[in-house]
Amino acid sequence: ALIGSSGSYAQIGSSGSYAQIGSSGDSARIGSSGDSAQIDVTGENTVIACAATVRRFKASAGGCISAPWNDGKRVRFAVGYIGENLDADTWYSVSKTGEFVKEEA
């Protein structure tokens, strides 16, 4: 699925694998439950929540992300905040140890 939104306060959901999701409005809420999603949000205070693996993501100032990873025993969530442990407008993935890793554009 290819999904796009350009309005503020958008609420977008996807449940297919390999989704490519984008939003450019402030305060967007994006959820994904399909594996290997690629999520790109621009706009302040956006939220990305994933219930399955995310290939990579990026968000703008004030944004946050929760992405699952498996430690070999159970699923855990990596949580990141733009401006605290993540840089704005930078592609990231989650490593096999639950760490955020900067990706090439």
Short mmCIF file of C-alpha atoms in Angstrom, two decimals:
data_model
loop_
_atom_site.label_atom_id
_atom_site.label_comp_id
_atom_site.label_asym_id
_atom_site.label_seq_id
_atom_site.Cartn_x
_atom_site.Cartn_y
_atom_site.Cartn_z
CA ALA A 1 0.00 0.00 0.00
CA LEU A 2 1.10 3.56 -0.73
CA ILE A 3 -0.69 6.00 1.56
CA GLY A 4 -0.28 9.78 1.71
CA SER A 5 -1.83 12.63 3.66
CA SER A 6 -1.19 16.37 3.61
CA GLY A 7 -3.64 17.72 6.21
CA SER A 8 -3.02 18.52 9.85
CA TYR A 9 -4.31 16.05 12.47
CA ALA A 10 -4.46 13.20 9.92
CA GLN A 11 -5.15 9.74 11.30
CA ILE A 12 -3.76 7.03 9.04
CA GLY A 13 -3.75 3.27 9.51
CA SER A 14 -2.20 0.48 7.48
CA SER A 15 -2.28 -3.28 7.96
CA GLY A 16 -0.49 -4.54 4.84
CA SER A 17 3.14 -5.63 4.65
CA TYR A 18 5.72 -3.34 3.00
CA ALA A 19 3.47 -0.27 3.31
CA GLN A 20 4.91 3.12 2.41
CA ILE A 21 3.15 5.76 4.48
CA GLY A 22 3.66 9.52 4.38
CA SER A 23 2.05 12.50 6.07
CA SER A 24 2.94 16.19 5.95
CA GLY A 25 0.46 17.67 8.44
CA ASP A 26 1.09 18.70 12.04
CA SER A 27 -0.04 16.37 14.85
CA ALA A 28 -0.64 13.38 12.53
CA ARG A 29 -1.24 9.96 14.10
CA ILE A 30 0.02 7.03 12.02
CA GLY A 31 -0.38 3.36 12.87
CA SER A 32 1.00 0.36 11.02
CA SER A 33 0.44 -3.35 11.66
CA GLY A 34 2.04 -4.84 8.53
CA ASP A 35 5.67 -5.97 8.39
CA SER A 36 8.48 -3.89 6.86
CA ALA A 37 6.64 -0.56 6.68
CA GLN A 38 8.48 2.58 5.58
CA ILE A 39 7.03 5.63 7.33
CA ASP A 40 7.86 9.30 6.66
CA VAL A 41 6.06 12.06 8.55
CA THR A 42 6.73 15.78 8.32
CA GLY A 43 4.99 18.25 10.55
CA GLU A 44 5.38 18.93 14.24
CA ASN A 45 4.22 16.66 17.07
CA THR A 46 3.51 13.59 14.93
CA VAL A 47 3.12 10.09 16.39
CA ILE A 48 4.17 6.83 14.72
CA ALA A 49 3.01 3.58 16.33
CA CYS A 50 3.83 0.21 14.78
CA ALA A 51 2.46 -3.20 15.76
CA ALA A 52 4.75 -5.11 13.37
CA THR A 53 8.26 -4.57 12.05
CA VAL A 54 9.11 -1.22 10.52
CA ARG A 55 11.86 -1.12 7.89
CA ARG A 56 12.65 2.54 8.49
CA PHE A 57 11.01 5.77 9.58
CA LYS A 58 11.61 9.47 10.04
CA ALA A 59 9.70 12.24 11.79
CA SER A 60 9.96 15.99 12.38
CA ALA A 61 10.35 18.15 15.51
CA GLY A 62 8.28 17.06 18.49
CA GLY A 63 7.50 13.64 16.99
CA CYS A 64 7.71 10.25 18.64
CA ILE A 65 7.90 6.59 17.54
CA SER A 66 7.14 3.21 19.06
CA ALA A 67 8.41 0.25 17.05
CA PRO A 68 8.54 -3.44 17.99
CA TRP A 69 11.63 -5.63 17.96
CA ASN A 70 12.21 -9.19 19.17
CA ASP A 71 14.92 -9.98 21.72
CA GLY A 72 14.76 -13.71 20.90
CA LYS A 73 12.35 -14.43 23.74
CA ARG A 74 9.59 -11.87 23.31
CA VAL A 75 8.51 -8.76 21.44
CA ARG A 76 9.57 -5.48 23.00
CA PHE A 77 9.09 -1.85 21.96
CA ALA A 78 11.76 0.70 21.15
CA VAL A 79 10.49 4.19 21.96
CA GLY A 80 12.06 7.32 20.55
CA TYR A 81 11.49 11.05 20.82
CA ILE A 82 12.63 13.55 18.23
CA GLY A 83 14.94 16.04 19.93
CA GLU A 84 15.80 13.65 22.78
CA ASN A 85 17.22 10.37 21.45
CA LEU A 86 16.42 10.86 17.74
CA ASP A 87 17.24 13.61 15.23
CA ALA A 88 14.50 15.30 13.22
CA ASP A 89 14.05 14.45 9.53
CA THR A 90 16.55 11.57 9.71
CA TRP A 91 15.86 8.00 8.58
CA TYR A 92 16.16 5.37 11.34
CA SER A 93 15.65 1.65 11.75
CA VAL A 94 15.54 -0.50 14.90
CA SER A 95 18.42 -2.94 15.42
CA LYS A 96 18.13 -6.54 16.64
CA THR A 97 19.04 -5.20 20.10
CA GLY A 98 16.32 -2.53 20.12
CA GLU A 99 18.63 0.42 19.39
CA PHE A 100 17.78 3.13 16.87
CA VAL A 101 20.22 3.14 13.94
CA LYS A 102 20.60 6.03 11.47
CA GLU A 103 19.97 4.97 7.89
CA GLU A 104 21.14 6.45 4.61
CA ALA A 105 18.55 8.50 2.74
#
